[in-house]
Structures are given as C-alpha cells and as structure tokens.
Short mmCIF file of C-alpha atoms and ligand atoms in Angstrom, two decimals:
data_model
loop_
_atom_site.label_atom_id
_atom_site.label_comp_id
_atom_site.label_asym_id
_atom_site.label_seq_id
_atom_site.Cartn_x
_atom_site.Cartn_y
_atom_site.Cartn_z
CA MET A 1 46.11 112.93 124.22
CA LYS A 2 47.76 110.97 121.74
CA LYS A 3 50.27 113.52 120.24
CA PRO A 4 52.43 114.18 123.84
CA SER A 5 52.41 110.73 125.01
CA MET A 6 53.70 109.26 122.14
CA LEU A 7 55.77 112.26 121.70
CA SER A 8 57.41 111.35 124.86
CA PHE A 9 57.98 108.13 124.02
CA LEU A 10 60.15 109.00 121.40
CA ILE A 11 61.72 111.51 124.39
CA THR A 12 62.37 108.25 126.13
CA LEU A 13 64.01 106.27 123.46
CA LEU A 14 66.59 108.95 122.23
CA LEU A 15 67.60 109.76 125.68
CA ALA A 16 67.81 105.63 125.86
CA ALA A 17 69.60 105.77 122.82
CA ALA A 18 71.86 108.61 123.41
CA VAL A 19 72.69 106.35 126.99
CA CYS A 20 73.73 103.31 125.31
CA THR A 21 76.02 105.46 123.26
CA GLN A 22 77.67 105.64 126.35
CA GLY A 23 77.24 102.66 128.25
CA SER A 24 80.57 102.27 130.42
CA ASP A 25 82.94 104.17 127.84
CA GLU A 26 84.77 107.43 128.22
CA PRO A 27 85.14 109.82 125.56
CA VAL A 28 88.31 108.95 123.60
CA LYS A 29 90.93 112.39 124.44
CA ASP A 30 93.38 113.90 121.95
CA ILE A 31 96.67 114.49 123.01
CA SER A 32 96.00 117.84 125.00
CA GLY A 33 93.32 115.75 126.74
CA ASN A 34 90.49 117.20 125.42
CA PRO A 35 87.52 115.15 124.05
CA LEU A 36 87.42 114.23 120.35
CA THR A 37 84.72 116.11 118.96
CA ILE A 38 82.30 115.56 115.90
CA SER A 39 83.52 117.08 112.71
CA GLN A 40 86.18 118.50 114.25
CA GLN A 41 89.66 117.82 112.34
CA TYR A 42 92.47 115.69 113.73
CA PHE A 43 95.39 114.01 112.33
CA ILE A 44 96.34 111.07 113.01
CA GLN A 45 99.44 110.42 114.41
CA PRO A 46 101.06 107.42 114.91
CA VAL A 47 103.05 107.24 118.28
CA LYS A 48 106.97 107.11 117.68
CA THR A 49 109.14 103.87 118.52
CA GLU A 50 112.21 102.63 117.62
CA SER A 51 110.57 100.99 114.22
CA ASN A 52 108.02 103.62 113.89
CA ASN A 53 109.21 106.78 112.91
CA GLY A 54 105.46 108.92 113.40
CA GLY A 55 105.22 110.24 110.35
CA GLY A 56 101.32 111.35 109.62
CA LEU A 57 98.83 109.19 107.40
CA VAL A 58 98.02 110.14 103.66
CA PRO A 59 96.11 107.98 100.97
CA ALA A 60 98.35 106.32 98.61
CA ALA A 61 98.30 103.93 95.30
CA ILE A 62 99.07 100.48 97.08
CA THR A 63 98.45 98.87 93.26
CA ILE A 64 99.52 100.03 90.23
CA LEU A 65 96.77 98.45 88.05
CA PRO A 66 93.86 99.28 88.94
CA PHE A 67 95.71 102.49 90.76
CA CYS A 68 92.12 103.12 92.40
CA PRO A 69 91.07 102.68 95.10
CA LEU A 70 93.67 104.22 96.85
CA GLY A 71 95.12 102.43 100.55
CA ILE A 72 96.54 104.73 103.35
CA THR A 73 99.87 104.43 104.03
CA GLN A 74 102.63 106.75 107.12
CA THR A 75 104.65 108.54 105.31
CA LEU A 76 108.68 108.26 105.37
CA LEU A 77 109.47 112.17 106.66
CA SER A 78 108.71 112.22 110.34
CA SER A 79 107.92 116.21 110.09
CA GLN A 80 105.31 115.75 108.14
CA PRO A 81 101.56 115.54 109.70
CA GLY A 82 99.08 113.76 107.25
CA LEU A 83 95.95 114.57 105.72
CA PRO A 84 93.67 115.54 108.49
CA VAL A 85 90.13 112.97 109.09
CA SER A 86 87.05 113.90 111.06
CA PHE A 87 85.51 111.23 113.20
CA ASN A 88 81.65 110.53 112.67
CA TYR A 89 79.16 108.01 114.60
CA GLN A 90 77.28 105.34 111.65
CA GLY A 91 74.19 105.42 114.17
CA PHE A 92 71.98 107.79 114.23
CA THR A 93 73.08 109.81 118.13
CA THR A 94 73.27 113.29 119.19
CA GLU A 95 76.08 112.62 120.88
CA THR A 96 78.93 114.77 119.48
CA ILE A 97 81.61 113.55 121.42
CA VAL A 98 83.72 110.29 120.56
CA HIS A 99 83.63 107.98 122.92
CA THR A 100 85.81 104.78 122.93
CA SER A 101 83.91 101.47 121.36
CA ALA A 102 81.42 103.61 119.41
CA GLN A 103 80.97 102.65 115.53
CA VAL A 104 82.72 105.40 113.84
CA ASN A 105 83.40 106.68 109.99
CA ILE A 106 86.95 108.30 109.37
CA GLU A 107 87.33 110.60 106.52
CA PHE A 108 89.74 112.37 105.03
CA GLU A 109 89.23 115.80 105.04
CA SER A 110 90.60 117.76 102.09
CA ASN A 111 89.53 120.11 99.11
CA ILE A 112 92.28 119.24 96.69
CA TRP A 113 91.62 114.70 95.99
CA PRO A 114 92.68 114.94 92.04
CA VAL A 115 92.60 110.86 91.48
CA CYS A 116 90.29 108.19 92.12
CA THR A 117 87.31 111.15 92.42
CA GLU A 118 84.69 108.77 92.11
CA PHE A 119 85.34 107.19 95.24
CA SER A 120 84.54 108.18 98.52
CA LYS A 121 86.68 110.01 101.48
CA LEU A 122 85.84 107.90 103.50
CA TRP A 123 87.85 104.76 104.67
CA GLU A 124 86.42 101.38 104.86
CA PHE A 125 88.76 97.78 104.89
CA ASP A 126 88.98 95.27 102.14
CA ASP A 127 86.69 92.88 102.69
CA SER A 128 86.31 91.44 99.02
CA SER A 129 86.86 87.89 98.84
CA SER A 130 90.58 88.28 97.20
CA ALA A 131 91.17 90.39 99.57
CA ARG A 132 94.72 88.69 101.37
CA GLU A 133 94.80 87.96 105.22
CA GLU A 134 95.50 91.24 106.33
CA ARG A 135 93.24 93.10 105.12
CA ALA A 136 94.31 96.68 103.43
CA ILE A 137 92.85 99.57 104.64
CA LEU A 138 91.02 101.70 101.39
CA ILE A 139 89.69 104.63 100.63
CA GLY A 140 85.70 104.72 99.28
CA GLY A 141 83.94 103.44 102.08
CA SER A 142 80.29 104.29 102.84
CA ARG A 143 78.24 105.41 105.50
CA PHE A 144 76.48 102.62 106.91
CA SER A 145 79.11 99.82 105.72
CA HIS A 146 80.43 97.50 108.22
CA ASN A 147 83.39 98.13 106.23
CA SER A 148 83.79 101.38 107.09
CA SER A 149 83.13 101.24 110.67
CA PHE A 150 85.77 101.59 112.88
CA LYS A 151 86.60 101.90 117.10
CA ILE A 152 88.80 104.25 118.58
CA GLU A 153 90.32 101.80 121.69
CA LYS A 154 91.96 102.55 124.25
CA ALA A 155 95.99 101.07 124.33
CA GLY A 156 97.44 103.08 127.45
CA GLU A 157 97.32 104.37 130.87
CA GLY A 158 99.96 106.44 132.97
CA LYS A 159 102.84 108.20 130.80
CA GLY A 160 101.49 106.42 127.12
CA GLU A 161 97.73 108.25 128.40
CA ASN A 162 95.62 109.29 125.07
CA THR A 163 97.03 106.72 123.35
CA TYR A 164 94.48 104.75 121.15
CA LYS A 165 94.33 101.95 118.29
CA LEU A 166 91.34 102.04 115.71
CA SER A 167 89.76 98.10 115.51
CA THR A 168 87.50 96.68 112.90
CA SER A 169 84.84 93.46 113.11
CA THR A 170 88.00 91.52 111.88
CA GLY A 171 91.08 92.61 113.51
CA THR A 172 93.29 95.79 114.66
CA VAL A 173 94.45 98.13 112.47
CA GLY A 174 98.14 97.49 111.88
CA ALA A 175 100.94 98.18 109.19
CA ILE A 176 103.23 96.28 107.39
CA PRO A 177 105.88 97.57 104.91
CA GLY A 178 104.28 99.24 101.51
CA GLY A 179 105.38 98.75 98.26
CA TRP A 180 106.86 102.04 98.29
CA SER A 181 110.21 102.29 99.34
CA GLY A 182 108.35 100.41 102.25
CA ALA A 183 106.63 103.17 103.68
CA PRO A 184 104.50 101.22 106.23
CA GLN A 185 100.80 100.69 104.97
CA LEU A 186 97.85 100.38 106.82
CA VAL A 187 95.67 96.75 107.27
CA VAL A 188 93.99 95.22 109.34
CA THR A 189 95.96 92.58 111.67
CA ASN A 190 95.30 90.16 113.75
CA ASP A 191 99.24 90.74 114.86
CA ASP A 192 99.77 92.49 118.46
CA ALA A 193 103.57 93.40 117.27
CA LYS A 194 101.69 95.21 114.02
CA THR A 195 98.97 96.88 116.02
CA LEU A 196 99.36 100.89 115.11
CA LEU A 197 99.59 102.95 118.39
CA VAL A 198 98.39 106.78 117.67
CA LYS A 199 97.35 109.89 119.16
CA PHE A 200 95.01 112.52 117.92
CA VAL A 201 96.12 116.00 117.00
CA LYS A 202 93.65 118.72 116.87
CA VAL A 203 93.81 120.65 113.67
CA VAL A 204 94.06 124.06 114.87
CA GLY A 205 93.91 127.86 113.08
CA ASP A 206 95.09 128.58 109.61
CA TYR A 207 97.46 125.77 109.77
CA ALA A 208 94.68 123.68 107.81
CA THR A 209 92.13 126.31 106.65
CA THR A 210 90.59 124.33 103.85
CA THR A 211 91.61 126.62 100.99
CA SER A 212 93.94 125.02 98.23
CA THR A 213 97.08 126.84 99.12
CA SER A 214 97.00 125.04 102.70
CA ARG A 215 100.26 124.11 103.92
CA VAL A 216 99.01 120.44 105.14
CA GLU A 217 97.25 120.31 101.97
CA LYS A 218 100.52 120.87 99.84
CA LEU A 219 102.25 118.45 101.68
CA GLY A 220 99.84 115.68 101.57
CA LEU A 221 99.59 115.87 97.50
CA ARG A 222 103.17 115.19 97.86
CA MET A 223 102.82 111.66 99.45
CA PHE A 224 100.42 110.61 96.36
CA PRO A 225 103.34 108.67 94.99
CA PHE A 226 102.77 110.04 90.79
CA TYR A 227 102.96 113.50 92.12
C1 NAG B 301 82.51 97.27 101.88
O1 NAG B 301 81.24 96.62 101.85
C2 NAG B 301 80.19 97.16 100.59
C3 NAG B 301 78.65 96.93 101.19
O2 NAG B 301 78.84 95.47 102.03
C4 NAG B 301 80.15 96.32 99.64
O3 NAG B 301 79.41 96.95 98.58
C5 NAG B 301 81.90 97.15 99.48
O4 NAG B 301 82.86 96.42 98.04
C6 NAG B 301 82.81 96.58 100.02
N1 NAG B 301 83.99 97.34 99.90
C7 NAG B 301 85.12 96.38 100.20
C8 NAG B 301 86.34 97.19 99.41
O5 NAG B 301 85.27 95.18 100.24
#
C-alpha cells in the first residue's frame, strides 16, 4: 500500500500549498469587481489624477544605445489603453485567481513585436550593478528570476476600491518623467509620491483579438518611439 499513502501525502502537500498561496490575502479585482484570472488579458490602467493623464502602459525604448531591452512608458494619450498584459504565478500552484501579495510574472501580450525580439515580453526590474537608484522596469525578464517577481497590493478602499499598486522586492512601481517628451517611465521607487496607482481592465471581445490587424496592437505599436 505504499503508492496510495504516497499519493495522499502528495495531495495533502498540494492542498497545503494551495492554502499557503491564499493565506490571509484576497483576490485582486478588476475594475468591474471580478477576480483577476491567470492567463486572461488585462490593461493595467493608471489612475487618472491631476498629475497623471491615465494613459495606458506601452513598451518603449528608454535608451538609444543600447536600444534594447525596452522599458515601459505611460502614453501621453489619455484615451490609449496601452498593450494588454497577462499575470501568472511565479511558483507552482493550481490557483487560477490572482491574490494580493502573491508573487507573479507580468507579461505583455502582443503578436506584433518588431524590435528586441531576442528578449522575452516579461516585465523585470533592472538589478544590474550599473542601475540607477530608481531602477528601470524593463522588458526581458525570465519566469523564475527574483527581478521578474511582482506583487499586486491593495491601495484603496471605499470610493477608491479596486485600486492597486505593484511592488517588487526593492520597492514600489512608480513613474518618473522619461526621455520621450516627458512621458512617465516606470521605475522601482521608495518615494510614495511617485507610486503609480492602477486599476485592471479585462480585455474583452474583438477589441483585442490577437490577429495582426487588432486595433489595440496598431495603437500600441505607434508608441514605439521609432515607429
Ligand atoms: C535579472 O536577474 C537575472 C538572474 O539573476 C539576471 O541574469 C539578469 O541580468 C537580471 N536582469 C536585470 C535587467 O538586471
């Protein structure tokens, strides 16, 4: 009877892991109040304020030499939703709903990706020794690296419900004026004033069909500064 007991041991382990993943955390909700689901696509929508136009997030070059890896910039067009992303747990889990404080990968979802194709579409933060104090968020992470690990933390109650901030092991994701007409560039910061508050908008229907003619992707592409 060795096999069944091994199996039940494994099942117990799996259950324990699932419980641990949840802990006291709660499901992250999209703008409509529905839980964020693994593999579903979302726009990360910066919250519009006096100093923030609420434009979407797009990959963009942040240095000219080298041009790659790309960074992430908030577009100056407030009506532009940016490029969709998907979330995935970094560790093994059977969980399909994203919980606050879980370690997740964030990945841009786009079939058109004309530059820096040797890099992945996963978000990471620069933890090279040459990194500035406010480390740039870059595109080109790898699934299990600590610099590709993000947490989604609750940032609002009541009227500000379903508002979140993203954080890393070294600070919170914020925005500073970038090189392209001052369009905000995403960095890791410990300055609360720079924290980027965001909401999640589920991508639905034809709006973001993954065909190459998708409206979203055409809009997103324009945001590559050299295109
Ligand atoms: C992220 O971490 C990985 C693994 O430690 C490392 O190879 C890579 O250079 C890091 N990326 C950046 C941009 O610092």
